[in-house]
Amino acid sequence: MTHHLHIALWGVLPYLVLAVLAGGTAWRYRYDRFGFTTRSSQLHESRLLRIGGPLFHYALFLVAGGHVMGLLVPEWLTERLAVHEPLYHAVALTVGGTAGIAAVAGLAVLLYRRLRVPAVRRGTSRSDRLVHPLLALVLLAGLTATFSSSVSAHHPYDYRLGVSVWFRSLFTLDPDTAAMAHAPLVYQMHALLAMALFAAWPFSRLVHALTAPLGYLTRPYLVYRSRARTTPYRHPAAPLERRPPR
């Protein structure tokens, strides 16, 4: 029973999530092309948004880059580049941990803003109520996995020999389910929460991350002209104001 569960979770579920992500994105683009937006609420409140928005997004870019390095780059390659394992883990803990804490802090500011500002709170959709807590859980589980593997002095877990092996095996269509089945529970929870987030991705505001403003490269310039302050604007059809004689 446990063996079949591992096959379902780590051998079948990732491909189902990928199918939902690709199919849902294509469906959203076909029937809701103008919905590829974050539904910006900057007009309602901008002070907290200026703090939480850049902090969350820039930190998330670093987190994503760390995952690409840790999951896709094998250990033998970094060893050949003279980046030995102690140095690699020290950099991953410092940079990845700092980026993860910054992402959580930025998300906390954005969630506080969404709860405290009435106009922003009224604009919260049903998908937001699902995605925001899910995103927070993914980040917290990732931070827990990062720090737990570093503070464990007796049996430190090397995810590059377990989780990374499983992740790369998905691309060869031969999932190494045993590599993920023997990973600590926090890594398994992090992976399951991440798959749930990607399955919900096409149906939420997160879908805007899959778009790029390429039209700006070919769009003609917009020319703005200011009105002369000495001549007040008057609609052509508006009658002249008649003043009584003195």
mmCIF file of C-alpha atoms in Angstrom:
data_model
loop_
_atom_site.group_PDB
_atom_site.id
_atom_site.type_symbol
_atom_site.label_atom_id
_atom_site.label_comp_id
_atom_site.label_asym_id
_atom_site.label_seq_id
_atom_site.Cartn_x
_atom_site.Cartn_y
_atom_site.Cartn_z
ATOM 1 C CA MET A 1 0.000 0.000 0.000
ATOM 2 C CA THR A 2 2.780 2.440 0.912
ATOM 3 C CA HIS A 3 4.643 1.598 -2.289
ATOM 4 C CA HIS A 4 1.581 2.364 -4.411
ATOM 5 C CA LEU A 5 1.073 5.640 -2.526
ATOM 6 C CA HIS A 6 4.634 6.702 -3.270
ATOM 7 C CA ILE A 7 4.142 5.909 -6.955
ATOM 8 C CA ALA A 8 0.931 7.962 -7.004
ATOM 9 C CA LEU A 9 2.459 10.948 -5.190
ATOM 10 C CA TRP A 10 5.910 11.097 -6.762
ATOM 11 C CA GLY A 11 5.407 9.251 -10.059
ATOM 12 C CA VAL A 12 1.928 10.203 -11.273
ATOM 13 C CA LEU A 13 0.878 13.396 -9.500
ATOM 14 C CA PRO A 14 3.675 15.615 -10.938
ATOM 15 C CA TYR A 15 2.548 14.864 -14.498
ATOM 16 C CA LEU A 16 -1.089 15.507 -13.603
ATOM 17 C CA VAL A 17 -0.108 18.876 -12.142
ATOM 18 C CA LEU A 18 1.884 19.689 -15.285
ATOM 19 C CA ALA A 19 -1.135 18.803 -17.447
ATOM 20 C CA VAL A 20 -3.405 21.037 -15.351
ATOM 21 C CA LEU A 21 -0.869 23.879 -15.460
ATOM 22 C CA ALA A 22 -0.431 23.711 -19.242
ATOM 23 C CA GLY A 23 -4.074 23.006 -20.071
ATOM 24 C CA GLY A 24 -5.421 25.552 -17.603
ATOM 25 C CA THR A 25 -3.100 28.248 -18.909
ATOM 26 C CA ALA A 26 -4.107 27.533 -22.522
ATOM 27 C CA TRP A 27 -7.788 27.601 -21.539
ATOM 28 C CA ARG A 28 -7.361 30.851 -19.628
ATOM 29 C CA TYR A 29 -5.548 32.458 -22.545
ATOM 30 C CA ARG A 30 -8.260 31.301 -24.960
ATOM 31 C CA TYR A 31 -11.293 32.413 -22.964
ATOM 32 C CA ASP A 32 -9.950 35.036 -20.550
ATOM 33 C CA ARG A 33 -7.021 36.674 -22.328
ATOM 34 C CA PHE A 34 -7.663 40.032 -20.701
ATOM 35 C CA GLY A 35 -7.709 38.368 -17.290
ATOM 36 C CA PHE A 36 -3.928 37.826 -17.341
ATOM 37 C CA THR A 37 -3.501 40.559 -14.796
ATOM 38 C CA THR A 38 -2.857 41.056 -11.110
ATOM 39 C CA ARG A 39 -5.917 43.321 -10.799
ATOM 40 C CA SER A 40 -3.765 46.067 -9.363
ATOM 41 C CA SER A 41 -5.147 47.843 -6.300
ATOM 42 C CA GLN A 42 -2.550 50.600 -6.231
ATOM 43 C CA LEU A 43 -5.230 53.283 -6.500
ATOM 44 C CA HIS A 44 -6.697 52.167 -3.179
ATOM 45 C CA GLU A 45 -3.427 52.110 -1.236
ATOM 46 C CA SER A 46 0.171 52.634 -2.342
ATOM 47 C CA ARG A 47 2.348 53.091 0.763
ATOM 48 C CA LEU A 48 2.322 49.457 1.921
ATOM 49 C CA LEU A 49 2.317 48.255 -1.683
ATOM 50 C CA ARG A 50 5.574 50.112 -2.373
ATOM 51 C CA ILE A 51 7.155 48.215 0.519
ATOM 52 C CA GLY A 52 5.684 44.747 0.224
ATOM 53 C CA GLY A 53 5.481 44.455 -3.570
ATOM 54 C CA PRO A 54 9.168 44.884 -4.503
ATOM 55 C CA LEU A 55 10.334 43.036 -1.380
ATOM 56 C CA PHE A 56 8.200 40.008 -2.200
ATOM 57 C CA HIS A 57 8.836 39.888 -5.951
ATOM 58 C CA TYR A 58 12.601 40.457 -5.911
ATOM 59 C CA ALA A 59 13.070 37.952 -3.095
ATOM 60 C CA LEU A 60 10.910 35.459 -4.971
ATOM 61 C CA PHE A 61 13.177 35.766 -8.020
ATOM 62 C CA LEU A 62 16.143 34.827 -5.833
ATOM 63 C CA VAL A 63 14.224 31.921 -4.322
ATOM 64 C CA ALA A 64 13.292 30.641 -7.785
ATOM 65 C CA GLY A 65 16.902 30.969 -8.940
ATOM 66 C CA GLY A 66 18.085 29.004 -5.917
ATOM 67 C CA HIS A 67 15.630 26.218 -6.712
ATOM 68 C CA VAL A 68 16.851 26.069 -10.301
ATOM 69 C CA MET A 69 20.438 25.744 -9.107
ATOM 70 C CA GLY A 70 19.662 23.209 -6.403
ATOM 71 C CA LEU A 71 17.283 21.007 -8.394
ATOM 72 C CA LEU A 72 18.706 21.082 -11.902
ATOM 73 C CA VAL A 73 22.474 21.369 -11.339
ATOM 74 C CA PRO A 74 23.874 18.009 -10.152
ATOM 75 C CA GLU A 75 26.375 17.794 -7.353
ATOM 76 C CA TRP A 76 29.146 16.373 -9.534
ATOM 77 C CA LEU A 77 29.034 19.459 -11.749
ATOM 78 C CA THR A 78 29.541 21.937 -8.912
ATOM 79 C CA GLU A 79 32.337 19.741 -7.556
ATOM 80 C CA ARG A 80 34.030 19.876 -10.942
ATOM 81 C CA LEU A 81 33.724 23.670 -10.867
ATOM 82 C CA ALA A 82 35.587 23.683 -7.527
ATOM 83 C CA VAL A 83 32.467 24.584 -5.579
ATOM 84 C CA HIS A 84 32.664 21.964 -2.866
ATOM 85 C CA GLU A 85 29.714 20.855 -0.821
ATOM 86 C CA PRO A 86 30.412 22.829 2.416
ATOM 87 C CA LEU A 87 30.795 26.059 0.443
ATOM 88 C CA TYR A 88 27.719 25.312 -1.653
ATOM 89 C CA HIS A 89 25.523 24.683 1.385
ATOM 90 C CA ALA A 90 26.880 27.744 3.186
ATOM 91 C CA VAL A 91 26.003 29.972 0.222
ATOM 92 C CA ALA A 92 22.630 28.266 -0.209
ATOM 93 C CA LEU A 93 21.813 28.752 3.461
ATOM 94 C CA THR A 94 22.912 32.391 3.518
ATOM 95 C CA VAL A 95 21.443 33.577 0.223
ATOM 96 C CA GLY A 96 18.491 31.208 0.094
ATOM 97 C CA GLY A 97 17.567 31.690 3.724
ATOM 98 C CA THR A 98 17.774 35.481 3.463
ATOM 99 C CA ALA A 99 15.723 35.496 0.260
ATOM 100 C CA GLY A 100 13.130 33.194 1.822
ATOM 101 C CA ILE A 101 12.773 35.375 4.917
ATOM 102 C CA ALA A 102 12.473 38.486 2.712
ATOM 103 C CA ALA A 103 9.792 36.802 0.584
ATOM 104 C CA VAL A 104 7.805 35.833 3.673
ATOM 105 C CA ALA A 105 8.142 39.364 5.061
ATOM 106 C CA GLY A 106 6.992 40.910 1.769
ATOM 107 C CA LEU A 107 4.036 38.545 1.553
ATOM 108 C CA ALA A 108 3.127 39.354 5.161
ATOM 109 C CA VAL A 109 3.038 43.075 4.322
ATOM 110 C CA LEU A 110 0.834 42.423 1.289
ATOM 111 C CA LEU A 111 -1.545 40.220 3.268
ATOM 112 C CA TYR A 112 -1.714 42.795 6.078
ATOM 113 C CA ARG A 113 -2.540 45.440 3.479
ATOM 114 C CA ARG A 114 -5.251 43.266 1.958
ATOM 115 C CA LEU A 115 -6.859 42.690 5.339
ATOM 116 C CA ARG A 116 -6.564 46.224 6.706
ATOM 117 C CA VAL A 117 -7.537 48.322 3.663
ATOM 118 C CA PRO A 118 -11.314 47.970 3.098
ATOM 119 C CA ALA A 119 -11.225 48.672 -0.648
ATOM 120 C CA VAL A 120 -8.450 46.123 -1.207
ATOM 121 C CA ARG A 121 -10.224 43.589 0.986
ATOM 122 C CA ARG A 122 -13.416 43.943 -1.046
ATOM 123 C CA GLY A 123 -11.447 43.248 -4.207
ATOM 124 C CA THR A 124 -10.184 39.905 -2.895
ATOM 125 C CA SER A 125 -11.480 37.061 -5.068
ATOM 126 C CA ARG A 126 -12.193 33.476 -4.111
ATOM 127 C CA SER A 127 -9.012 32.311 -5.801
ATOM 128 C CA ASP A 128 -7.033 34.830 -3.727
ATOM 129 C CA ARG A 129 -8.385 33.304 -0.527
ATOM 130 C CA LEU A 130 -7.000 29.957 -1.662
ATOM 131 C CA VAL A 131 -3.728 31.006 -3.285
ATOM 132 C CA HIS A 132 -2.451 33.452 -0.670
ATOM 133 C CA PRO A 133 -2.469 30.981 2.269
ATOM 134 C CA LEU A 134 -1.122 28.273 -0.033
ATOM 135 C CA LEU A 135 1.740 30.506 -1.142
ATOM 136 C CA ALA A 136 2.529 31.336 2.471
ATOM 137 C CA LEU A 137 2.615 27.639 3.393
ATOM 138 C CA VAL A 138 4.941 26.854 0.478
ATOM 139 C CA LEU A 139 7.383 29.548 1.576
ATOM 140 C CA LEU A 140 7.275 28.544 5.236
ATOM 141 C CA ALA A 141 7.763 24.865 4.402
ATOM 142 C CA GLY A 142 10.732 25.768 2.206
ATOM 143 C CA LEU A 143 12.302 27.856 4.963
ATOM 144 C CA THR A 144 11.765 25.059 7.462
ATOM 145 C CA ALA A 145 13.416 22.553 5.127
ATOM 146 C CA THR A 146 16.363 24.889 4.503
ATOM 147 C CA PHE A 147 17.141 25.521 8.149
ATOM 148 C CA SER A 148 16.300 22.042 9.431
ATOM 149 C CA SER A 149 18.819 20.394 7.119
ATOM 150 C CA SER A 150 21.508 22.818 8.254
ATOM 151 C CA VAL A 151 21.035 22.583 12.016
ATOM 152 C CA SER A 152 20.891 18.800 12.033
ATOM 153 C CA ALA A 153 24.435 17.913 13.043
ATOM 154 C CA HIS A 154 24.026 14.139 13.426
ATOM 155 C CA HIS A 155 22.318 13.192 10.143
ATOM 156 C CA PRO A 156 22.137 16.235 7.854
ATOM 157 C CA TYR A 157 19.992 15.589 4.810
ATOM 158 C CA ASP A 158 21.526 16.399 1.410
ATOM 159 C CA TYR A 159 18.568 17.223 -0.818
ATOM 160 C CA ARG A 160 20.835 17.232 -3.869
ATOM 161 C CA LEU A 161 21.193 13.471 -3.496
ATOM 162 C CA GLY A 162 17.468 12.909 -2.915
ATOM 163 C CA VAL A 163 14.919 15.527 -3.934
ATOM 164 C CA SER A 164 17.044 16.816 -6.813
ATOM 165 C CA VAL A 165 17.542 13.314 -8.185
ATOM 166 C CA TRP A 166 13.781 12.744 -8.124
ATOM 167 C CA PHE A 167 13.061 16.082 -9.786
ATOM 168 C CA ARG A 168 15.515 15.530 -12.634
ATOM 169 C CA SER A 169 14.200 11.999 -13.179
ATOM 170 C CA LEU A 170 10.796 13.470 -14.034
ATOM 171 C CA PHE A 171 12.245 14.888 -17.251
ATOM 172 C CA THR A 172 13.364 11.424 -18.369
ATOM 173 C CA LEU A 173 9.831 10.047 -17.797
ATOM 174 C CA ASP A 174 11.304 7.543 -15.339
ATOM 175 C CA PRO A 175 10.544 9.018 -11.883
ATOM 176 C CA ASP A 176 12.845 7.884 -9.098
ATOM 177 C CA THR A 177 10.068 7.651 -6.517
ATOM 178 C CA ALA A 178 12.360 6.027 -3.942
ATOM 179 C CA ALA A 179 14.577 9.129 -3.844
ATOM 180 C CA MET A 180 11.614 11.275 -2.818
ATOM 181 C CA ALA A 181 10.020 8.635 -0.605
ATOM 182 C CA HIS A 182 13.101 8.611 1.644
ATOM 183 C CA ALA A 183 13.241 12.394 1.948
ATOM 184 C CA PRO A 184 12.307 14.001 5.290
ATOM 185 C CA LEU A 185 8.644 14.850 5.800
ATOM 186 C CA VAL A 186 9.198 18.602 5.534
ATOM 187 C CA TYR A 187 10.661 18.200 2.028
ATOM 188 C CA GLN A 188 7.724 16.028 1.003
ATOM 189 C CA MET A 189 5.251 18.589 2.348
ATOM 190 C CA HIS A 190 7.093 21.364 0.545
ATOM 191 C CA ALA A 191 6.881 19.450 -2.737
ATOM 192 C CA LEU A 192 3.178 18.602 -2.300
ATOM 193 C CA LEU A 193 2.270 22.189 -1.414
ATOM 194 C CA ALA A 194 4.265 23.451 -4.404
ATOM 195 C CA MET A 195 2.405 21.069 -6.717
ATOM 196 C CA ALA A 196 -0.917 22.265 -5.303
ATOM 197 C CA LEU A 197 0.168 25.857 -5.950
ATOM 198 C CA PHE A 198 1.106 25.101 -9.557
ATOM 199 C CA ALA A 199 -2.213 23.318 -10.097
ATOM 200 C CA ALA A 200 -4.076 26.423 -8.917
ATOM 201 C CA TRP A 201 -1.741 28.791 -10.804
ATOM 202 C CA PRO A 202 -3.707 29.137 -14.099
ATOM 203 C CA PHE A 203 -6.955 29.915 -12.285
ATOM 204 C CA SER A 204 -5.630 32.730 -10.092
ATOM 205 C CA ARG A 205 -3.913 36.077 -10.446
ATOM 206 C CA LEU A 206 -0.556 34.256 -10.404
ATOM 207 C CA VAL A 207 -1.070 33.571 -14.107
ATOM 208 C CA HIS A 208 0.282 37.050 -14.865
ATOM 209 C CA ALA A 209 3.788 35.699 -14.138
ATOM 210 C CA LEU A 210 3.566 33.679 -17.375
ATOM 211 C CA THR A 211 3.134 36.790 -19.529
ATOM 212 C CA ALA A 212 5.642 39.332 -20.787
ATOM 213 C CA PRO A 213 4.923 42.824 -22.162
ATOM 214 C CA LEU A 214 6.521 42.124 -25.551
ATOM 215 C CA GLY A 215 4.100 44.506 -27.254
ATOM 216 C CA TYR A 216 5.907 47.454 -25.700
ATOM 217 C CA LEU A 217 8.920 46.715 -27.926
ATOM 218 C CA THR A 218 6.982 47.443 -31.140
ATOM 219 C CA ARG A 219 4.342 49.858 -29.871
ATOM 220 C CA PRO A 220 4.620 53.418 -31.240
ATOM 221 C CA TYR A 221 5.503 56.224 -28.899
ATOM 222 C CA LEU A 222 2.759 57.997 -27.010
ATOM 223 C CA VAL A 223 3.016 61.783 -27.190
ATOM 224 C CA TYR A 224 1.528 63.779 -24.344
ATOM 225 C CA ARG A 225 0.861 67.500 -24.723
ATOM 226 C CA SER A 226 0.026 69.761 -21.835
ATOM 227 C CA ARG A 227 -2.648 72.429 -22.110
ATOM 228 C CA ALA A 228 -1.764 76.060 -21.844
ATOM 229 C CA ARG A 229 -2.555 77.300 -18.372
ATOM 230 C CA THR A 230 -3.506 80.786 -19.617
ATOM 231 C CA THR A 231 -6.396 79.529 -21.763
ATOM 232 C CA PRO A 232 -8.990 77.606 -19.786
ATOM 233 C CA TYR A 233 -10.600 74.711 -21.579
ATOM 234 C CA ARG A 234 -14.207 75.218 -22.711
ATOM 235 C CA HIS A 235 -16.317 72.635 -24.455
ATOM 236 C CA PRO A 236 -17.287 73.842 -27.962
ATOM 237 C CA ALA A 237 -20.967 73.201 -27.324
ATOM 238 C CA ALA A 238 -20.997 74.950 -23.962
ATOM 239 C CA PRO A 239 -22.708 78.367 -24.077
ATOM 240 C CA LEU A 240 -20.851 81.462 -22.993
ATOM 241 C CA GLU A 241 -21.595 82.645 -19.510
ATOM 242 C CA ARG A 242 -23.676 85.792 -19.530
ATOM 243 C CA ARG A 243 -23.075 88.241 -16.778
ATOM 244 C CA PRO A 244 -25.658 90.823 -15.818
ATOM 245 C CA PRO A 245 -24.687 94.406 -16.641
ATOM 246 C CA ARG A 246 -23.555 96.572 -13.791
#
